[in-house]
Coordinates of C-alpha atoms in Angstrom, one line a residue:
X1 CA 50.4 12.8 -191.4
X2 CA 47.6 14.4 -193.5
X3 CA 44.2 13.7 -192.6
X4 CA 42.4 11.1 -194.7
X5 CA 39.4 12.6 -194.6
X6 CA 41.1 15.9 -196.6
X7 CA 42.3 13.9 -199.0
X8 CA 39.1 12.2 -199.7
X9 CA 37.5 15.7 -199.8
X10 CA 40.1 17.3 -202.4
X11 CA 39.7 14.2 -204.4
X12 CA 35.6 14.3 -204.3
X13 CA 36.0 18.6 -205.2
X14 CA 38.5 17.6 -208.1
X15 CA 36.7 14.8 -209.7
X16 CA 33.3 16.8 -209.6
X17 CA 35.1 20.0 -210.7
X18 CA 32.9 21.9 -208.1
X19 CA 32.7 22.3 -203.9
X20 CA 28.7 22.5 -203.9
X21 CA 28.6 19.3 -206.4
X22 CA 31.2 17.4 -204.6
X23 CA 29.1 18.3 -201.6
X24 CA 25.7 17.0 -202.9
X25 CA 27.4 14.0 -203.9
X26 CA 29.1 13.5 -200.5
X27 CA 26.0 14.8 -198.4
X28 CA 28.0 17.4 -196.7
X29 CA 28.2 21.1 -196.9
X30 CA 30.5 22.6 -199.8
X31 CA 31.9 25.1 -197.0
X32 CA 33.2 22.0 -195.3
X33 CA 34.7 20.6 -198.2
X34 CA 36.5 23.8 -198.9
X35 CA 37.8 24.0 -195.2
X36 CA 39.3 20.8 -195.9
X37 CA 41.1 21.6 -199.3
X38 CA 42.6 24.6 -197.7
X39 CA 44.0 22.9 -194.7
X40 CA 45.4 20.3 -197.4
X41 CA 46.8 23.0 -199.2
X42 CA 48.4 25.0 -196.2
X43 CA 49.9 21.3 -195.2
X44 CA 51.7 20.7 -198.5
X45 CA 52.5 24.1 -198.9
X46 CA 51.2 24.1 -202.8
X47 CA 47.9 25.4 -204.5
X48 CA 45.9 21.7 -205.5
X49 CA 42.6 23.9 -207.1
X50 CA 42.7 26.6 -209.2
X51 CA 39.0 28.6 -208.0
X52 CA 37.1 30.4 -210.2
X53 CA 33.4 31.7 -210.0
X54 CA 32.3 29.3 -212.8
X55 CA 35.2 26.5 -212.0
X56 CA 37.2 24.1 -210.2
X57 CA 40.2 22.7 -211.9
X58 CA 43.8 20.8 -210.4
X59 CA 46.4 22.5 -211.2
X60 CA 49.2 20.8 -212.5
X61 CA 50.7 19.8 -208.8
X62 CA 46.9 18.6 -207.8
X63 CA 46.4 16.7 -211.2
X64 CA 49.4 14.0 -210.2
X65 CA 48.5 13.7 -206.6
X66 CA 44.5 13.2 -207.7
X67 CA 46.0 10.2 -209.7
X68 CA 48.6 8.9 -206.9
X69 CA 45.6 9.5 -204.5
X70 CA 42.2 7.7 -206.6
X71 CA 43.5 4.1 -206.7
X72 CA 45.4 4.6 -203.0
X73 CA 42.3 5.6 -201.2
X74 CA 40.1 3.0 -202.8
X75 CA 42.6 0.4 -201.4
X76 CA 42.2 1.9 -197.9
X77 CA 38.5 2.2 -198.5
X78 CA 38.6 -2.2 -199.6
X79 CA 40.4 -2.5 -196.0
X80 CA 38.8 -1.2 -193.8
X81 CA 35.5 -3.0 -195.8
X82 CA 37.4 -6.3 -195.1
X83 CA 36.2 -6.1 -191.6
X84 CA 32.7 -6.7 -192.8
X85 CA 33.7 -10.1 -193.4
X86 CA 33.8 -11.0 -189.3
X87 CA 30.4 -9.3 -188.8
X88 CA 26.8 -10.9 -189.1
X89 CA 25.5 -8.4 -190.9
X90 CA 27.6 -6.0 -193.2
X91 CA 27.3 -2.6 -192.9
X92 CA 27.8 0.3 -194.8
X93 CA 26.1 2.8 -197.4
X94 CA 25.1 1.2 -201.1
X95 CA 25.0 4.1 -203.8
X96 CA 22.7 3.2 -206.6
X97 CA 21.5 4.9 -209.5
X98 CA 18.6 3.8 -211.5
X99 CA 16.1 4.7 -214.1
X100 CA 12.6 5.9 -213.0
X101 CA 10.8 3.3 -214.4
X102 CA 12.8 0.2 -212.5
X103 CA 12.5 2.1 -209.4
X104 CA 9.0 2.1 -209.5
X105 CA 8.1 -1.3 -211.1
X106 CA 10.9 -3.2 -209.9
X107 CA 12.9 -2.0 -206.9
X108 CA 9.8 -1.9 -204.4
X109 CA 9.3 -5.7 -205.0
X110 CA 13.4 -5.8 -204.2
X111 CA 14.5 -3.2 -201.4
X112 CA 12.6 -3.7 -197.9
X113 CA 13.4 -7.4 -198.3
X114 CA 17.1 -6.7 -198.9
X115 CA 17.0 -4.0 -196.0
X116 CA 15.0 -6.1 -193.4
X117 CA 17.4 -9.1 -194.5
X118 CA 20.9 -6.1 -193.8
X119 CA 19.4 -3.8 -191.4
X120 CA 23.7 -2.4 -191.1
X121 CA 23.0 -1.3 -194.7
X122 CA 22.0 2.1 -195.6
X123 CA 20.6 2.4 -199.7
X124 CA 21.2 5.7 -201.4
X125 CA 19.3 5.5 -204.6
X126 CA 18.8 8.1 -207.3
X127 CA 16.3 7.7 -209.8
X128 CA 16.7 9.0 -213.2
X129 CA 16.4 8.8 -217.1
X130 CA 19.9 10.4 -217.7
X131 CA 22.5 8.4 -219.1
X132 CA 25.8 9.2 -217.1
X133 CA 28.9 7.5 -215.9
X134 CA 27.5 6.0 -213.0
X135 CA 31.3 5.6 -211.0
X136 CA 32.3 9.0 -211.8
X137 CA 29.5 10.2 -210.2
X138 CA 30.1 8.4 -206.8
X139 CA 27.7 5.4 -206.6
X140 CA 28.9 1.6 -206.3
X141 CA 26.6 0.3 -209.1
X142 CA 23.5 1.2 -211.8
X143 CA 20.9 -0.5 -213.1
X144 CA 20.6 -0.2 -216.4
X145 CA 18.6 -2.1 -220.0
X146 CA 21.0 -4.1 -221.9
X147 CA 21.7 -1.9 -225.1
X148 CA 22.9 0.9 -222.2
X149 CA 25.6 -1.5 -220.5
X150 CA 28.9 -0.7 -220.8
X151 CA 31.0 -3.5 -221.8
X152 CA 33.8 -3.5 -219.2
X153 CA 31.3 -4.1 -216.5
X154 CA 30.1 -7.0 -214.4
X155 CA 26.3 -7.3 -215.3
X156 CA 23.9 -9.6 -213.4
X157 CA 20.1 -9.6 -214.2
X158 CA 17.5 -8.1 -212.1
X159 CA 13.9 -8.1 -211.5
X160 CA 11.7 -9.9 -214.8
X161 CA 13.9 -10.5 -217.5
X162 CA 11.2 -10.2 -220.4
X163 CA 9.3 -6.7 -220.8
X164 CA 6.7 -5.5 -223.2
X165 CA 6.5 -1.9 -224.2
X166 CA 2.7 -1.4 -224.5
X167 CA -0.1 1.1 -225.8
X168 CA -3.2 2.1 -224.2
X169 CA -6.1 4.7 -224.4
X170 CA -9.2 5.2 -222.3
X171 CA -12.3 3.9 -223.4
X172 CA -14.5 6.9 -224.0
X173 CA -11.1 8.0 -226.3
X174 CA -11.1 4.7 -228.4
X175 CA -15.6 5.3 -228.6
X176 CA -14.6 8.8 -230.1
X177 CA -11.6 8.3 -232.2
X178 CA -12.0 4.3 -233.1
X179 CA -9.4 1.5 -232.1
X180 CA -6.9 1.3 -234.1
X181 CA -6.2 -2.2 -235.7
X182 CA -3.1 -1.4 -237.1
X183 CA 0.4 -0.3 -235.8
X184 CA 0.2 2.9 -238.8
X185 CA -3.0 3.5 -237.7
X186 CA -1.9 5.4 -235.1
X187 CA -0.6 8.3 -237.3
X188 CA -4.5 9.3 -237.3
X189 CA -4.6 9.8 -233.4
X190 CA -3.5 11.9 -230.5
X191 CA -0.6 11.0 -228.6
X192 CA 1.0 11.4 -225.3
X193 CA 4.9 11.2 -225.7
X194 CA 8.0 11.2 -222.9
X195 CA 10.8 13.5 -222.7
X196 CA 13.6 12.3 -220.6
X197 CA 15.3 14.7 -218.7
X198 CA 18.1 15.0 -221.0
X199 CA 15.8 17.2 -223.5
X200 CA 15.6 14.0 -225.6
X201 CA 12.0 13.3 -226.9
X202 CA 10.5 9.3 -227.8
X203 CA 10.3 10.4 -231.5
X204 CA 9.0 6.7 -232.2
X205 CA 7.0 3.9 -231.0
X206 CA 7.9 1.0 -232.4
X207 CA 5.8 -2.3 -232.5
X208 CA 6.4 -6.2 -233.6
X209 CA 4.1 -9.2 -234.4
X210 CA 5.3 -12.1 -236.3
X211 CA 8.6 -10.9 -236.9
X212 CA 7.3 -7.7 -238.6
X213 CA 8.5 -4.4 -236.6
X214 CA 6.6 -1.2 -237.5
X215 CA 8.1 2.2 -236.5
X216 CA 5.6 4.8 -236.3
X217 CA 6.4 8.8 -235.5
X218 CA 3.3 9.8 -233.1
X219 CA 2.0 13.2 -233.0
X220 CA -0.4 15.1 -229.7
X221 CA -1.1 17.7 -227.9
X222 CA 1.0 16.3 -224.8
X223 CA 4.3 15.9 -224.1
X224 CA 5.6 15.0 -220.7
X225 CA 8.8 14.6 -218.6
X226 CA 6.7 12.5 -215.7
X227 CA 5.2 9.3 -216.8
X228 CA 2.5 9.6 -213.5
X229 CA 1.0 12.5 -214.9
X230 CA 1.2 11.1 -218.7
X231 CA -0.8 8.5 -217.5
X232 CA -3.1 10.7 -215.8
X233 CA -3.6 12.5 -218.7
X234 CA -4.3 9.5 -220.8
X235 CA -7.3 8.0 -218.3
X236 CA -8.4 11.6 -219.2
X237 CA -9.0 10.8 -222.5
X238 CA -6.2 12.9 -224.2
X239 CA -4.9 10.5 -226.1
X240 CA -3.1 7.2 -227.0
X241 CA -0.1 6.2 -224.5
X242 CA 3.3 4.3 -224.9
X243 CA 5.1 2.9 -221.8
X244 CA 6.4 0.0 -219.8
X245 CA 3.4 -2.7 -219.6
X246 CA 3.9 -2.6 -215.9
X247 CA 3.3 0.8 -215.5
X248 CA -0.1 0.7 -217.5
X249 CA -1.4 -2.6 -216.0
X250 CA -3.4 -1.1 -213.0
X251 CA -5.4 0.9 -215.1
X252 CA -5.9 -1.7 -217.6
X253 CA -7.4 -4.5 -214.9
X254 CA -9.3 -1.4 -213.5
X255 CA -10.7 -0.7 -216.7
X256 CA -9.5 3.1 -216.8
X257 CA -7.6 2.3 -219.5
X258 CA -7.8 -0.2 -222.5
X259 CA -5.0 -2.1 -224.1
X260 CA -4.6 -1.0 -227.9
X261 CA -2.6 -3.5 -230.6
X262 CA -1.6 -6.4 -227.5
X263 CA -1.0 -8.4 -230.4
X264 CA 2.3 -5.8 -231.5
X265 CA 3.7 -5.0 -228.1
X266 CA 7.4 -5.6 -228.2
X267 CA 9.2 -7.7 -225.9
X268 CA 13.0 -6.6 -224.9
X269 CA 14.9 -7.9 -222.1
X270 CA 15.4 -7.3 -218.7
X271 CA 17.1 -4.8 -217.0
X272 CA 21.1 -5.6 -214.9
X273 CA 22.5 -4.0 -212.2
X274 CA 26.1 -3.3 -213.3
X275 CA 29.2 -2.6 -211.8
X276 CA 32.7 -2.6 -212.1
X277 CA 35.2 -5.6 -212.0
X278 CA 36.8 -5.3 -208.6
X279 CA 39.4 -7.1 -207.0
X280 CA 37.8 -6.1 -203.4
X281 CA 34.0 -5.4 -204.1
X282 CA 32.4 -2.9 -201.3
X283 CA 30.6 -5.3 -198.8
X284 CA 26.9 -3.7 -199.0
X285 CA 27.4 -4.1 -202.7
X286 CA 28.5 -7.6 -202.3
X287 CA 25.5 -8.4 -200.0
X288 CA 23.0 -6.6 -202.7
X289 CA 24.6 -8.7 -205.3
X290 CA 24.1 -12.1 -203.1
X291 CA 20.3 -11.3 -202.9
X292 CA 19.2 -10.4 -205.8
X293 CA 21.2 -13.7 -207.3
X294 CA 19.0 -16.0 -204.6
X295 CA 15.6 -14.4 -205.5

């Protein structure tokens, strides 16, 4: 019988189309991976990866066993979790992907709890603005806003389910420039804007009050990819700044920054973790699931 362990590593190289990514993914080293896809090979007595310096592809032979082999390991995989069931405690690794802005507003009121409540648990999470397809890229389940879900997924709320996007400037900015009083009054001033790590750029702030919503295209001499430093930058007078109301509230009760149109920050909802419907779900995941729904 061929080892499991070189069929899960062929099938981790061939979905990531690359040893080092299927590596980073799997927390191993690629030349391990490769090892194992050559003993596969040697076993079977047929090439499974064509290898190229830019590529990994199946070949034709390694393309039907990848699909025979996906749905046949995660059935092992939901077995041998079934034995989580008998325990006090489940154990296991969760794999979670996030965007930066729930892991540091939301998760930290959410994870020691969950890990001091599953100490068997290990969390993987990865933090980032990046819109990908969360499965495909080995994790159990993402947390995502609602216009982001996809809609074959099982979605359950987490953390506050109403936000506010809100606007700030320091004081001795707002002295200088004035305050504006007005959502189009801030085509007049300097503003910090995000780029995600995608290259995409926040081209537009948009505000409501009373049902009116006002898009405005802001213009500065600052554009970020790390919303720590854009708020640094703002205390230091730069400019106006747009971003999640929790991530601005220190600075406004410590007076280093001071709230600008409250009156026309928008309200959105909450963020989900998602995941896929599952006949067997992973027990860490299930455990995760269970807490967040009792908090």
């Amino acid at each position: 019988m061929t080892e499991l362990g070189d069929l899960d590593a062929f099938v981790a190289v061939a979905e990531a189309r690359s040893f080092r990514g299927a590596g980073k993914l799997r927390g191993v080293p690629a030349s391990s991976l490769s090892d194992a896809v050559r003993r596969l090979e040697e076993r079977l007595g047929v090439r499974l990866l064509n290898r190229t310096t830019r590529s990994v592809t199946a070949t034709e032979a390694g393309g039907r066993l990848l699909e025979r082999l996906v749905p046949a390991l995660g059935e092992v995989g939901a077995a041998l979790d079934m034995v989580n069931d008998y325990r006090d405690s489940p154990t296991g690794t969760l794999r979670l992907n996030a965007p930066i802005g729930v892991t540091r507003l939301i998760l930290p009121r959410i994870v020691p709890a969950f890990l001091a409540a599953h100490p068997g648990i290990t969390l993987e999470l990865s933090s980032e603005d990046r819109f990908i397809d969360v499965l495909a890229a080995g994790f159990d389940a993402g947390i995502r806003y609602e216009e982001r879900l996809e809609q074959d997924m099982i979605a359950v709320p987490i953390g506050p389910r109403i936000e506010r996007f809100a606007c700030g400037a320091a004081p001795a900015y707002l002295d200088a420039r004035g305050r504006p009083e007005h959502p189009r009054d801030i085509l007049h001033h300097a503003c910090i804007r995000h780029r995600f790590a995608s290259g995409v750029t926040i081209n537009t702030w948009e505000f409501e009050c009373d049902g009116e919503i006002v898009r405005v295209t802001p213009d500065g001499p600052f554009i970020g990819t790390d919303a720590a430093i854009e708020l640094d930058v703002a205390i230091a007078g730069i400019g106006l700044i747009f971003a999640f109301e929790g991530l601005l509230a220190p600075s406004f009760a410590e007076g280093s920054l001071e709230p600008v149109l409250p009156d026309w920050w928008q309200r959105f909802s909450g963020p989900f973790l998602y995941y896929p419907s599952r006949r067997l779900m992973p027990a860490p995941l299930r455990a995760f699931v269970d807490f967040i729904k009792r908090a």
